[in-house]
Short mmCIF file of C-alpha atoms in Angstrom, two decimals:
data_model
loop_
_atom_site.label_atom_id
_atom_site.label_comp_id
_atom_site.label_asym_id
_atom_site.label_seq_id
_atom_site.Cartn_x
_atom_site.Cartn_y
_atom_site.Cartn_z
CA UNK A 221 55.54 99.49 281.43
CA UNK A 222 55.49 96.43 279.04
CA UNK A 223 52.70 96.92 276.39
CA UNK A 224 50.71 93.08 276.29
CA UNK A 225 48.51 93.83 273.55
CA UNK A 226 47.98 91.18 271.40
CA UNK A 227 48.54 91.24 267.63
CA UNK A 228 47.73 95.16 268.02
CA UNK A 229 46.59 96.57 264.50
CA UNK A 230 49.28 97.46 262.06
CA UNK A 231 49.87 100.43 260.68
CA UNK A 232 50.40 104.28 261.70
CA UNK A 233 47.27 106.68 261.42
CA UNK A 234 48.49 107.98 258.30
CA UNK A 235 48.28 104.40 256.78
CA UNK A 236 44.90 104.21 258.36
CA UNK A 237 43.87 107.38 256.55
CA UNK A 238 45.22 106.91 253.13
CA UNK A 239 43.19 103.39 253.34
CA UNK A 240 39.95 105.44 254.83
CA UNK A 241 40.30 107.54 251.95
CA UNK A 242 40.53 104.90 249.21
CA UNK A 243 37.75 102.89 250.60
CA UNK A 244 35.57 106.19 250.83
CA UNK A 245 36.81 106.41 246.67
CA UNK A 246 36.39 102.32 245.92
CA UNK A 247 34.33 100.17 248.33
CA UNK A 248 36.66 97.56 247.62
CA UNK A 249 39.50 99.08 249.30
CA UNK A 250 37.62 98.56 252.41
CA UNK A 251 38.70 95.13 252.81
CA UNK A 252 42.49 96.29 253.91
CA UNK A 253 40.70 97.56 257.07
CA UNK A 254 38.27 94.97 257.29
CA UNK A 255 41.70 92.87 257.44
CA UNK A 256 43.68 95.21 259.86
CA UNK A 257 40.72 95.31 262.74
CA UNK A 258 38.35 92.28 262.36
CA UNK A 259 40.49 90.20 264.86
CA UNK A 260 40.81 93.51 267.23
CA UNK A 261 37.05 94.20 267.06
CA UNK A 262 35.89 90.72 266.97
CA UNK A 263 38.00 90.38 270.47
CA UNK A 264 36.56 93.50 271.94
CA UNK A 265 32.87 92.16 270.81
CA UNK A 266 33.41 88.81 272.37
CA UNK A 267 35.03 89.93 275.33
CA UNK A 268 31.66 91.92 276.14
CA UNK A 269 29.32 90.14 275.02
CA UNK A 270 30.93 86.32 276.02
CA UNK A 271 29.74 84.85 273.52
CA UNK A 272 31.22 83.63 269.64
CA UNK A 273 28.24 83.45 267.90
CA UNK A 274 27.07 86.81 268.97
CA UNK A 275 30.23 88.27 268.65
CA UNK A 276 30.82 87.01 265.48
CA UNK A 277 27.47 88.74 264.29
CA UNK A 278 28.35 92.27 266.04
CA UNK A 279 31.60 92.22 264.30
CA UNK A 280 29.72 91.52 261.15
CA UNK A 281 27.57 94.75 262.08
CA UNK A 282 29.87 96.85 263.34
CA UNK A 283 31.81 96.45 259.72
CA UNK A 284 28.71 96.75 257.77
CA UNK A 285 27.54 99.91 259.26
CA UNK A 286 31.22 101.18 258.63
CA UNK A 287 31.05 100.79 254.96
CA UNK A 288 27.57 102.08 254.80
CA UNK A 289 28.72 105.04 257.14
CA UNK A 290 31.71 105.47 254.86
CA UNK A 291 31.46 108.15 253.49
CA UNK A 292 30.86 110.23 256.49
CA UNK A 293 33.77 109.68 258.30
CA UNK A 294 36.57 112.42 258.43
CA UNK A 295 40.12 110.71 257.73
CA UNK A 296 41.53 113.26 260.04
CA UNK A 297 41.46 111.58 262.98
CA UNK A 298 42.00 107.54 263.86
CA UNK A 299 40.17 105.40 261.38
CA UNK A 300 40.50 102.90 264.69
CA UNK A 301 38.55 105.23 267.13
CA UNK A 302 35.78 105.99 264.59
CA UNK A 303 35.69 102.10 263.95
CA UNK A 304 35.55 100.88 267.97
CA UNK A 305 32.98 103.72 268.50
CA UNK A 306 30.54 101.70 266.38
CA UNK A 307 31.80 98.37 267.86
CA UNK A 308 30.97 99.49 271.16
CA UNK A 309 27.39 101.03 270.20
CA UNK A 310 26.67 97.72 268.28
CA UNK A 311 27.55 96.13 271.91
CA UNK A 312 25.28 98.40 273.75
CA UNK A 313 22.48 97.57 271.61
CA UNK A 314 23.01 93.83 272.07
CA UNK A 315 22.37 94.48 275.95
CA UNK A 316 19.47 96.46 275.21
CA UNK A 317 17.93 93.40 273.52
CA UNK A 318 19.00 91.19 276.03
CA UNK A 319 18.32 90.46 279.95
CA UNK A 320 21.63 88.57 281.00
CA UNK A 321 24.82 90.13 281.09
CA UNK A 322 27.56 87.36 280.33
CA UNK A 323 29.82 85.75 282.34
CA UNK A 324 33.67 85.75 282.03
CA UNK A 325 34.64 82.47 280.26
CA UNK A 326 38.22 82.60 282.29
CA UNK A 327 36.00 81.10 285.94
CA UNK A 328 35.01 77.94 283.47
CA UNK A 329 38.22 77.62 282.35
CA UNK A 330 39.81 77.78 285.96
CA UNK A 331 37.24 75.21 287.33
CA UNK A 332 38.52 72.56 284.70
CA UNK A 333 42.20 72.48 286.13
CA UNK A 334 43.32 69.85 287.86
CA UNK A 335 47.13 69.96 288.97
CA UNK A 336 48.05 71.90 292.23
CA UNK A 337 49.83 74.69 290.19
CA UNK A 338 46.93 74.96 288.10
CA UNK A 339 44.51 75.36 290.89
CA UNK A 340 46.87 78.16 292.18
CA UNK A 341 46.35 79.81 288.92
CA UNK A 342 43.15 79.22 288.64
CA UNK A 343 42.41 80.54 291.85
CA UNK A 344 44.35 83.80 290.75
CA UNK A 345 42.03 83.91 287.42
CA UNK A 346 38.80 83.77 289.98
CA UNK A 347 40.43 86.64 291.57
CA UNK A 348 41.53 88.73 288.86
CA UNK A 349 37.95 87.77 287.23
CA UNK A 350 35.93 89.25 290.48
CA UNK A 351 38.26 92.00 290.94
CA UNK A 352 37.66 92.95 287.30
CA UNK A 353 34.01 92.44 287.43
CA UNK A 354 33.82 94.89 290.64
CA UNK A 355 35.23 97.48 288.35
CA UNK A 356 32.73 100.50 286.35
CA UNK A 357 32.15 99.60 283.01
CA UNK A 358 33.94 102.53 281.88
CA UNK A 359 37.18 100.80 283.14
CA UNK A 360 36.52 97.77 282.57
CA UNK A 361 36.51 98.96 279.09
CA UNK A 362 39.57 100.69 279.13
CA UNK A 363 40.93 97.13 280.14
CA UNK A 364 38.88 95.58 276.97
CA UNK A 365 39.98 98.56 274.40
CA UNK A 366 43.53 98.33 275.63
CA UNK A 367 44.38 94.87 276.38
CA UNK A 368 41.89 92.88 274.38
CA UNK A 369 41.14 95.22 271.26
CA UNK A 370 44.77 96.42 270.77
CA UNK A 371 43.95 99.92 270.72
CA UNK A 372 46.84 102.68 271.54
CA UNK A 373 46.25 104.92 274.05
CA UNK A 374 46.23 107.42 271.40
CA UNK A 375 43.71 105.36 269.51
CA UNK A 376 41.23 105.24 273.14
CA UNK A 377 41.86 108.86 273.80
CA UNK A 378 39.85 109.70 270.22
CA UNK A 379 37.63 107.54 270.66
CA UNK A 380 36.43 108.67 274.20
CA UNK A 381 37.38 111.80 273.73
CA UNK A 382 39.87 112.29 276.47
CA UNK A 383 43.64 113.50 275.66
CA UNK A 384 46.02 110.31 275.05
CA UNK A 385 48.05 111.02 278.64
CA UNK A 386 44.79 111.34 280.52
CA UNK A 387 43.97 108.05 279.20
CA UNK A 388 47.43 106.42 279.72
CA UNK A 389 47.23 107.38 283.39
CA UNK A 390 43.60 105.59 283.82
CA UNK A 391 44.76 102.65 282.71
CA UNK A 392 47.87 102.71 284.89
CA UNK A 393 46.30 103.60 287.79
CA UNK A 394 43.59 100.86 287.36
CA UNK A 395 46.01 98.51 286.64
CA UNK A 396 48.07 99.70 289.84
CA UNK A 397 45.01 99.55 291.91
CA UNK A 398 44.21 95.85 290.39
CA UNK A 399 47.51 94.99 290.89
CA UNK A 400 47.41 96.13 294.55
CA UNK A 401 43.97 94.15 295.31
CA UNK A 402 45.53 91.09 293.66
CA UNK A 403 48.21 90.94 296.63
#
């Protein structure tokens, strides 16, 4: 299966510790993974919260709490996992503060089109958007860790704690079963 992830984080866990390692030594050496995941977080934040501003300020959270917490994390595992783990309790906080849960952005965008192949696809973004909405939120964050954060399947197995192939085959089979409601 082709692997869509967009601009997926460079760099191979042992990159990811060495740079854990010298930003536990120097603070200042955090900003190489500040660089490598702010776009991947920032995209997981938005996608669940649907909104910039708010996004914007979890990502700002999520980071800060990772340099404060620093020092704590073991460079053993994925730097990534440990990282997303905070991104997604910074999330969960957010909705405990607030009463409405957003709504997907991609319906607003698909009631703007205007040209017949553009309603078609817009009419297949509805779908898709519903279809995804009916999902758990466990899966639909398997979609948002894999597709929107960039995370390896590796990368979501730490951080849920599952084993890598065990993950892999969730997100197949949810995308099968997706792609199978979408026809």
């Amino acid at each position: 299966m082709t692997d869509f992830r967009p601009n997926a984080p460079a760099g191979s866990p042992a990159e990811e510790d060495a740079d854990a390692r010298a930003a536990r030594a120097d603070p200042r050496a955090f900003a190489r993974l500040y660089d490598r995941y702010v776009q991947p977080v920032y995209r997981y934040l938005r996608s669940r919260v649907g909104s910039a501003d708010a996004a914007e300020e979890l990502t700002a959270q999520t980071f800060l709490a990772a340099l404060e917490s620093l020092p704590r994390y073991d460079p053993r595992g994925f730097f990534s996992a440990w990282l997303f783990s905070i991104a997604r309790r910074k999330a969960a906080d957010y909705f405990r503060r607030r009463e409405n849960l957003p709504l997907e952005e991609a319906e607003d965008l698909a009631s703007e089109s205007d040209l017949p192949g553009e309603t078609a696809q817009a009419d297949q973004i509805r779908k898709l958007t519903q279809l995804i909405r009916s999902l758990a939120e466990e899966e639909r964050d398997l979609i948002r860790l894999h597709f929107t954060a960039g995370l390896t399947f590796a990368e979501m197995g730490a951080l849920l704690g599952k084993k890598e192939d065990a993950v892999k085959k969730s997100v197949h089979r949810l995308l099968a079963r997706l792609h199978g409601r979408m026809e």
